[in-house]
Every structure is written in structure tokens, then in C-alpha cells.
Amino acid sequence: MKFYRSHILIGIDDASLAAGVKEIEALLRNELQKNNLSDEINILETGTLGHFGTGVSMLVYPEQVTYVNLKKEDIFEIVEEHFLKGRPLQRLILDRSLTQNYDFNYKRRIVLSNSGVIDPENIDEYLGAGGYEAWEKALTTMKPNELVDEVKASGLKGRGGAGFPAGLKWSFTAPIVADQKYVVVNADEGEPGTFKDRLIMEGDPHKLLEGVMLCAYAIGASKAYIYIRGEYKLCIHRLEIAIAAAREYGILGNNIFGSGFDLDIFIKVGAGAYVCGEETALIESMEGNRGTPRSKPPFPGVAGAWQKPTVVNNVETLANIPAIIKNGAKWFAAHGVDGSTGTKVYTIMGDVNLPGLCEVDMGTSLRTIIQQYAGGMIEGRTFKAALVGGAAGVFLNDTLLDVHMDYNSLREYAAVLGSGAILVMSDTVDMVDMLWSVLRFFRHESCGKCNPCSKGTALLFKLIDGIRKGKGKDSDLEQLIKVSNGMQKTSFCALGQSPCMPIASAINNFRQDFLTRINVK
Amino acid sequence: MTNDIAGIKKADVILIIGSDTSAAHPVIAARIKQAVREGKSRLIVIDPKKIVMADYAEIYASQRPGSDVAVMNCMMQEILRNGWEDKEYIENRLEGFDEFKAEIMQDKYSPENVEILSGIKAETLRAIAKLFGQAKVASLFYAMGITQHTTGRDNVWTTANLQMICGNLGVDGGGVNPLRGQSNVQGACDMGGLPNVYPGYQAVTVAANQEKFEKAWNCKLDNKVGITITEMIDGAYDGTVKAMYVMGENPFLSDPDQTHVIAAFEKVDFMVVQDMFITETAEYADVILPAAAYAEKCGHFTNTERRVQRINKIIDPPEGVKTDWEIIQLIANAMGSDWNYQCAEDICKEINALTPSYGGITWERVGRYGLQWPCPNEEHPGTPYLHKGKFARGKGLLSPIAFKEPDELPDEEYPLILTTGRVLQQFHTGTMSRKTQGLNNLAGPMVMISVEDAESMGISNSEVVMIATRRGEITAPAFVTKRQRKGVIYIPFHYKESPANRLTNPAIDPIAKIPEYKVCAAKVKKTK
Amino acid sequence: MIVYLNGKAYEAFPGEQVLQVALRNNVYIPHLCFHEKTGKAAKCRACVVEIEGMPGLKTSCNVPVTNEMRVTTNSQQVLEAQRLVIDLILSSGQHDCLSCEQNGNCELQDAAYYLGIKKPSFQLYDNDYTIDDSSEFISVDRSRCINCGRCIVGCNQTVVNEVLNWGNRGFDTKIVFDTDLPMGSSTCVQCGECVQLCPVGCIIDKRSIGSGRTWELDKVETICPYCGVGCRLEVHVDRKHDKIVRITGVEDAPTNNGMLCVKGRYGFDFVQSSERITTPLIKENGKFREAGWEEAIGLVASKFNAIKKEFGSDSIVGLASAKVTNEENFVFQKLLRKEVGTNNVDHCARL
Ligand SMILES: Cc1cc2nc3c(=O)[nH]c(=O)nc-3n(C[C@H](O)[C@H](O)[C@H](O)COP(=O)(O)O)c2cc1C
Ligand code: SF4
Ligand code: SF4
């Protein structure tokens, strides 16, 4: 094996591609070549480096410095200063003061353990990082029901939003005898401000595939579909490469590892409506029908895709599986807290210094996440609110900064973890505007299948729009709460049941914002 | 129908041949489409025209009009050659198999030869035979596309042969299912509106039947079979028929060779027409008697699945109008008899007493859902499908049927085949349907021409063209469509302004006496 | 098995949904999208109830009954929720009963009445609509549509004409014909199944508009006079004017399950056509003149008798009819066979 003095990891994701990363990379290679550094310094393309909104970025080992917002002209300077003279270019390095405590210890991470480290388009790197060991272990030494038991014991809950225990879900489908069963990966990721699934797939597509394989084996499915939103071009590209490689290596296909187990994985590109992330609407859409939810029961586990037993799991849920099988349920459950084991990947946006992605143990407080992983509040601004869980989430105020972020603790405050989106707002933000955009989202995304939601979301938006335009009445606030509560009770699916959460939390926690708007005449 | 409407969804495979089901029997078509859509049945459609039902079919084939026997014989040859027939059924329930097989297995019915006869590709014929032959239960639906040929009887027998060798008769969901075209055509047959039988298909030639009715009616009856409608027209024309009594029919538009029909009407000495309107036929009558409409009386209709259903009086007839039975009773009594029916119910009682299959279908029992005959007594629940366990005659008879060409084939002068039929929005001779303006707006006269023929003659859509046969000519707007088969034109027969039956061939089936409406030679000419 | 509705025990059958048991026993629960034929859709959400042991509210149309199930249909919570659902619907369309043809025969009106809603609480409707009057027999007023979807299920799954479908999403969801064509330009065959299934005044028979309030109409069942399928239909008659106003299919009929075709549903004008003849006519010198029954019958009878005498019974022929009743055909052939003495009876069975 060749020895390199330095490794440069270049983050390739949709954002960096848009910022011209390919050109910059070519220039960098060229410059290194010119300076006869090609043999000493290795360039690796990898998934996102986790710093959202920082343009083209690269991470240099062994120094562990991250350059962000790179422009072409910066390259000459970096090569000159850093690689020739050994002096990291302070001007472009991610502000170290913000990241003193930033956890760079990638090994602690489960889902993102390889993201930003290996080349996602090269299966060998995944194998080199211990990939597919769980798959081999399962196929050669474990019975399907042992997998189900292991996942049950791990306490892993669904990361798509509903938090349903994954092992329990599998255990409903596994014993059903059917000529065909399916695994469907929910990669629709429609919750505003959420892009964790995308970064998982971009950074480590094989981990998802391995999770799918393990699930398929556990429940006895010979076909799996990844339902992915059309905008995720890079994900689709990388998944296609990964699936092809897995087929080529005999990790997918017929009689895998001589076990007699057959499996193939297909990609289905979705049309991108929010409701298509709801598992039954997703299945309808996958079958080529109008993407609206089905009534449950029967649940997909019993009659899902093409009426066959189907397990639908979120990308992040499945990306946890290889580690669970490889290291055991106990190991996994040691992360996190009681009732909420493992880690959670958050996407943090808003008025923080380091918007982006992080994976932390379940139960970490909001304050810690903001300060240690998101670089704290932008200078001069103070924390006002955080919308946790996406549009279907709740607005927390500063009294809840120290709440532990796990299923049980949040429930006490009528809040949810949801998809793991955290939108941090400072005192410059007016909650009327925030609620307005949330309710506009719901009105736009209601599928129209059921009355309370299609008409209710229109009504909610009309009310908040009136308030925002200064035409509101005090009673509108009660109407918002009353109507959204009614919708919660009567809507067909969780979409129409959700607006009550942001509404009640916004109005109850930030009533003054609303009253101010209402009383401005 | 040997089987019932509810049985449609119990067939694995449904074959429609010679029925534009969604036009002529839309609600049965809906049931068949449901069966296909719900994945219960697979559909085969064989029809010269690419009818709407073809869109639901797994296999659609367009045959040359008049080649049905060849097509079905070919199917049976393939079925026998591959051993898809129901051997046990043939052994236990049928007779005449060897003779039948000898006819069927001849080389002329091989798929390759029948391809030449019918225009259906040999491989399609094989696929049809396979799908049909391998079905657990297959049903067969036909309408006038099978019967209105000089070989109409042959066609009908062939459908029965096919269903018998596949063991599909006497089976729930199977059967040979002719779709009857008019609301009470089944009842008119059941009630002895035929020259050879008393009500309940009791032959006039059987002494016991004659005695039974003589006793019941206290009179002498004739044991000689009477003449059929086409023979009546001929008789009127040649003077052997002197008086004609027409109740609720319009032979002017419904019978073949209109010119001949008109001449017959003009010749007959005395003609009585009983109807709601002065129909085209009534114009030739000596006396017209105004009759009540269906909504103005009660009684029963028997539908295509042999279900006897009550019709109820909804409104009073217009002042001066009488129901048909009242009028008939008046005539009978004026002729010197002593009928004394007070209401339709009285007649129903007599039907129950004299018609074995209607024995249990009494006025009180019919109820909202009707009863399906045979229903011999008041304890009997009715019969959803016939021939269960055993045929009426004991063993089912397979008869060897040889393919015969239609009476009149295209030639140089008349190069096209004309077939006639119905459209969804109109009914029969239009006496009823054409009184609703909206229906007329939806469907007027037309001649359906294939794109190929229209192009070669330079005819465009909606252009009025002339259609001529050896018997006459009419004009109608052209409807150029891909659904029509090259070399074939189609004209609905509802319209007096474009009467298709001025063109049709009066040649009849020698036994069934049905005219060949579905095939005659024609030509189309531009009018400008 | 037994199901308790508001504390009272009712018999229920396996496979039934809660709503079905309630309706069968005259316990009203508001419902709009459910119809026995199109089945449960759980879309309108008006039929929510409380069921012991289940969290929240459940739509009663899609919860199968179990023995000893306890259902509450009239608690404060249930009625509040139902009221919101109906209120939202009333608020988002033009639901002014006075101008609506379906007044008195409207399931939305029934629900609003039951819940005591006097007027819509909100205004979500912008009056911007046109009525689709393009087809021959059917009028579509989307401002009255409540998106129950029954017409769509009917068109696609019952009559399988596959014309109606959903268009747009969310609040703008609407029913469309083919690719959003006017009904008259679409592939619609005017069977009227959608009319029959519409619970409100959105899809209605064009020709009966303004010709009678439904509570004033008398309904009588009979059989369709057209083809041999024998569809059972219900004729709606205005007794005051002795006029047939409309025809609908009978839902529980074994022949047609409520389905009809364009002729059966709309082709009834002939019955009350002004072209009907109402007196016997006798031709004299090539022209018809009106005659009394006695004269006409006397003429027919004497002619028949005379011809029979002179040329024999077989010189007389009779055409029975495929359009009249069994009873009438029976006496017709009896007349020919017994009084005339011939078997020369036939009809157009073959034609
Ligand atoms: C309106 C709506 C949108 C949803 N969108 C998503 C989504 O984008 N991704 C996802 O994984 N789950 C989504 N869900 C949740 C899924 O229905 C389902 O619970 C999840 O895919 C199950 O996987 P898990 O158990 O692994 O979380 C959504 C649910 C609703 C009601
Ligand atoms: S709640 Fe909203 S998104 Fe869900 S089914 Fe009803 S209309 Fe569609
Ligand atoms: S009239 Fe019939 S075909 Fe037309 S849209 Fe309605 S249901 Fe469909």
C-alpha cells in the first residue's frame, strides 16, 4: 500500500457541485502535479463534510483542518502555503473558535461513520471500512428471526418521524407467508429543512444498501425498492453505482454467499409531493397511482406494495442496522438513553454559525447541540425559538433549551423529534412569519384526499395570512387552535393531523408576537 | 343465457364473439369490464370491428364477417390436439364425439388454413385456443353477430360444441350466453310467440301438448307448424297471406330488403297495427289501435338471463288508449269468444298453469328481484344456470358443423362487406329512443368505414356518401375510424332516413329462418 | 354478534363496518363519501365516532365491527368534530340550498341539519366557477362538489367507463373528465352512474332541472323497456302534472345494481310524447280517420272472421312483440291459435 503524507477529502454534494467543486478539484490536482506533490498527497472524493451552506469544502488530514467556501483562486494559495510550506491557511479555515468542542471523532458516529471519510463511489473503500461484514455475518451465521430479535433488543426506533420500533415492525411481517414480500426504503425526505437522508445516501450509499439487505433477509423479502425524491440526483447516481457494484461483487443477486437467499434492489424516483413520504401514499405513488394515503388497516406490513407484505423504513433507520448486527444490540443500546437508544442525525439550520449535519447521542440537549455542534448562535443574536421536527414539529422557546432530545423527554412537552430537523431562530424572527410559512407549506402539500385537511389547511392559511397582513382578530388565534385541533382528530393522515403542533406551540409560547400583529392597525 | 348475470365474475376466461356488448347491452358490458378490471376474468374478443370491449381484452382478433364457424372449429381443433378438452365431461355427459371430432380435425380447420378464411393470424388463433382451452371455467357471450347469418344456426351450435367439449355447460360462471336484444324478446319466445311452439316451448306438433291446450282453452287447435316472419312477408307478397296483425313491431325498418317488405304491405288485404305511435309500418295499416306504453301497465318482462321481472304501472295511459291485452281480449270477444280477464294477474295465473317452466313464477312470488325459469312450482327457488348435472335431453349432443360461406360475397361490382347493428344511444327501429331529442343529438345515421377504404375512395369524415347493394341504396354520413376493419362497412339500422334494411340480404338460415344481416355485398360512392 | 351504539345493543354481522350497522338500525351518523356500492373511502371524515379501546376518533365507515364493541356517535367530542368537518365543506363551496336542484335529497343537507349548522362559519370560496353544461343530459356544477369521490369510483369501478378522475391537489382538487375536458367533449357515454352516486347537487340530470322538488315526486319501480338485460329502474313522477320527471337505477337489483345506460336513464320521452296516438284510426281512401273503439274492434273482428272463412285460418298471421309483457304475448298467441286457428305467430326475436 502506498504511503501518503496527506489526505485531502473533498466533499461532493449537491451544494458543492453547484459551487463548482469539480473545477476546483481539477485545478487542485493540476497544481499538486505541477509541484510534484501528487505522490505525497492523496485526493479523495467523499460525501458531504457536514457543513451545510459552506460551499466547496475540504478536510485535510492529518491536520484535521477544514477549508470552507473555497474559490478557484484560493487553490494556488493553499497549495503554496499549506502543502509546500506546511502552514495551514488560517484565512480559509473554518473558524476554530466556533468549533473548539466540535466533535471530529468520526468513529463515535454510527450512521455517518464513513461519510466524509470514504469514497462513496468505490465499494472497496466501504469494504475496507468494515462494510458488508454484518451482511456476511447474518447470511452465514444467523437465522432471520435472530436478526429481528437483535433489532428489537437494540431498541432502535424509526427515524422517519413516527418513531415506531423497527424490530417490532419487522416482527409483524416476518412470520407472514407470502409469495412475495418487499422492503421499501423511504427516501422521500420531504420535511422542510431536513436533508439528513440525502447526506447519508450521498456519503455512504453502501451502508443503506447493507441495511436494506439485512432487513430483507430478516423479513424474507426478495425485492427492495428505494423510493427517492427526484431532486436527489447525486444520491440516485451514487446509489446506482453502489447497486451495480454490489451486484458485481455477488453481494446482491441470486444465492448470495451460497446461502440460497436472493435479493435485488431497485430505485424508484418519486414525484416529490410531501405526502408521498407517508408510507401508504408512497406505496400508491410507487404503484403508479395518485399519491394519496390509503386507509390503515391493513398496514403495509400486511398488505403494502401491490398488496404484498411490505416493510417501509426510513433511510436513517436502515443505516443503523449494519452496526447493530455487527456489534450487537447491547453495543447499540449503550448509545443514547433509556427508551431512545442510539444516535440521531440532525440537520440544523437558521441563525447558528455552523448550519449543517451532526450525529449525536439520543438525549443530548438542544443547548449542547446548538453550542457544540452548530457553532452557537450567530454573533449578536440571542436564541428565541427552535422549530424541532420540521413543519410537523413544535416551536420550543428558551425555557426548553435544556430538554433532552429523546422521544420520552420531548413527549412531556408535547413535542416530537420528528425527522430531526432543527430550525434555530433568534430574536430577529417574528413568529407570525414563521407560522405563516409553515401553514403555507401545509396548504400547499395537502393532497386533497380528505376534507378536513384540504379545506382546513386552506382555512388555517387564510387566518394566519390575515393576521400577518394586520387584518387579524383576537379570536383568530382561538380559531387557529380550534380548527387545527379538529383537524387533528378528523384528518385522514398525519399531514392533516400535524398543523395543530406548530400552531399551538407558536401561539402558546409566543403569543405576544401574534397580539402585536393583531393590534397593529 | 344458460347462465346468469351474477355468474359473469365466476368465469376465468370470457369470450365475446359477435356482440358489441357495450353498445347493445351496456350493463352486461359493465359487469364484464368489472370482472376484467378486478382481475377475476381474462377476456377474449373476436369481432370484425374493434369494439370498445376489445380495449379490455387480453386477446382481440378481427375476423372476416361470416367466418365464425371456421374460427371456432379451429379453436376446437387446437383444443383437442393439445388435450385441453374436458375428457371426463365428454365421456359422461356428451354423445356424438367421434363424428364431431372427424369433422373438426380436418386440415381445413388448421390455424394456417383458417388464417386464410378468417384473416386472423394463425398464432393468434392458437393463443385464443390456448387461453380458452386451458381455462378452468370459461363463458361465452354472443348476440346477433352470431345469429344473423344464413349459417346462424350453425354458428349457434358451434358455440355450444365449444362449450360442451370444454365442459363449460351446466357450470356456474360458464355457459353459452346469447344476449337478447329487446326488453321482452325472451318472454315473447317463452310465451309461444313462435310458429312451432306453445308457451314454454311445448311443440305444437306433439299431440299431448295439443290436447293440453285444447282442454284448457276448450277449443280445437292446429298441429301444423306456422310460418315465420320472413315467410309471412313473402306470403303477403305472393297473396297467400291475406291479413296481418302486428303488435308493437316495426318490420318496415327491422326486416331485410325493405323494398320487398313495402311491396308486401301494399299487397296484403288487411293489416292491423297496434302501437303507441304511427310507425313506419303503421302507415300501411288499415286499422291502427292505440296501445299503452310500458309505464302505463303491469305484467312481466323476462330478461336475457331468464329472469321474470314485474313491470309496474307508473302513470295512467292517455285517455283513449288501452293496454295490449285489453285490446286483444276485445278482438277475441268481438270475434265471438268469451274471454273474461279482469287484469294481467288473471292471465298470469293461466301462464302458471299451462307453462311448466313458469309454474312457480306466480304474481305473488315474483317480488322485487324476479325469478329465473325453469321454476316449475311454488317451492322452487328458480334456476340461475341451466344444464346442471344433466342436459334437458339427457346427453348433450355434439354435432359436426361444416363451415359455409355467407350467401352473398363481395365481388367486383360490390366489393365491400356490409354489416348492420346497433349503437348505444338508439334502440331497434327508434320508435321509442328517437322520441328523445338528446339521444338523436348523440347518435344519428352513419356508415362506419375503415381508414384504409376511406382513403382509397377519398372519403372524409362526416361526408355524406351513398351506399348501395343489389337491393337498393341509401345515403348516410361517413364515420371514418381505425376501429373498422378494411373491406367492411357498418350501418346501424335504427334510422328511417338511412334505412340499413333497404340494403340487407333477405336470404335466411334454412332452419332458424333468420336473415343474413351481418353479411352482404355493398359498395360506397361519393355523392359529390 | 352484538354491537353497542350509544349504549344500546344491536345485532351486527361479521364483515360489516360500524357505519353500516348504524345505518341499518336507523342510527344516523353523518356520512358523505360512503355508499354501499362504492364502498368505504374514509375521505369525507364526517362519520367519526368514539370506539371504546381505540384512541381518538375513528371513521365508522372503515372500522369492522367486533363483538361487544362499544361505539358512541353522539358525544360532545364526536359532534364537535363532525360539525367542523361539515362546516369546512359548507364553507368551501356554493351550498345555497334554495337554488339547488337536490334540495331535500342531499346528504350534505342531511348532515348539516342533523348537526344543527345554520350557516357556514368561514368563507373559503371565491365564487369563481362555471357550470359544465356541455353534455347532452348531465350538468356539472363543481362549486357544489364536496370531493367525496363516489362518482369517480362509480365511473371507474362500477360502469367501468373510465372517464372521471381527480385533477389538481389539496384545496384545488376537483373531478375531471378525461384530461380535464368539458363533459360533452370527453369519452363520457352519459350513463348517469355519476349522477346517481352524487350525494349533493354537483352532478345532476340536466333535463329534470326545475321540474319538481324531490319530496313532491312519487317513485315507482319497474323494468327498463329497452334491451334484454332488464335493468330495474325507479321512475320519479310528478303526480300533480302527471309527468315522468326522471329515472334512476335500483341499487339492490340483481340485474343492474343501480347501473343504467343512456337510453334507460334518459330515453323516456316517448311515453309522454305528443306523437302518441290516443284513438283508433281507420284508413279510408288512403287516409286515416279517427274512429271509436267499438267501430275499430268491430271492423278488425269482422275482417278476421271473414278472411278466416274465405281463405282459411292460415291466411291470417300475427306478429307478437318483444316489447310487450308476457301476459300480452300470451293472449296474443292465444288469439291467433284459438280464435283464428293458426300457428302463424312469430315476432322479431331474430331481427
Ligand atoms: C405527511 C407525511 C410525510 C412523511 N414523510 C416522510 C419522509 O419524507 N421520509 C420518511 O422516512 N418518513 C416520512 N413519513 C413517515 C412514514 O409514513 C413512515 O412512518 C416511515 O417511513 C416509517 O419508517 P421508519 O419507521 O423507519 O421511520 C411521513 C409521514 C407523513 C404522515
Ligand atoms: S390529511 Fe391531508 S394529506 Fe392526509 S389524506 Fe387528508 S388531505 Fe391528504
Ligand atoms: S355519465 Fe357515466 S361515463 Fe359519463 S362520467 Fe358519469 S359515470 Fe362516467
CSV table of C-alpha atoms and ligand atoms in Angstrom, one decimal, chain C residues 138 155 159 161 163-164 177 183 188-194, ligand 3:
chain,number,residue,atom,x,y,z
C,138,ILE,CA,-75.9,15.9,-17.4
C,155,CYS,CA,-67.3,5.6,-13.3
C,159,VAL,CA,-69.7,1.1,-15.0
C,161,ASN,CA,-66.2,3.8,-18.4
C,163,VAL,CA,-63.8,8.9,-17.8
C,164,LEU,CA,-63.9,10.6,-14.4
C,177,PHE,CA,-63.4,14.2,-17.3
C,183,MET,CA,-68.0,16.6,-20.2
C,188,CYS,CA,-68.3,10.0,-21.4
C,189,VAL,CA,-71.2,7.8,-22.5
C,190,GLN,CA,-73.8,9.6,-20.4
C,191,CYS,CA,-74.7,6.5,-18.5
C,192,GLY,CA,-75.5,8.7,-15.5
C,193,GLU,CA,-73.9,6.5,-12.9
C,194,CYS,CA,-72.1,9.6,-11.5
D,3,SF4,S1,-72.1,9.6,-17.2
D,3,SF4,FE1,-71.2,7.5,-16.9
D,3,SF4,S2,-69.5,7.5,-18.3
D,3,SF4,FE2,-70.1,9.6,-18.0
D,3,SF4,S3,-68.8,10.4,-16.4
D,3,SF4,FE3,-70.7,9.7,-15.5
D,3,SF4,S4,-70.3,7.6,-14.9
D,3,SF4,FE4,-68.7,8.2,-16.3
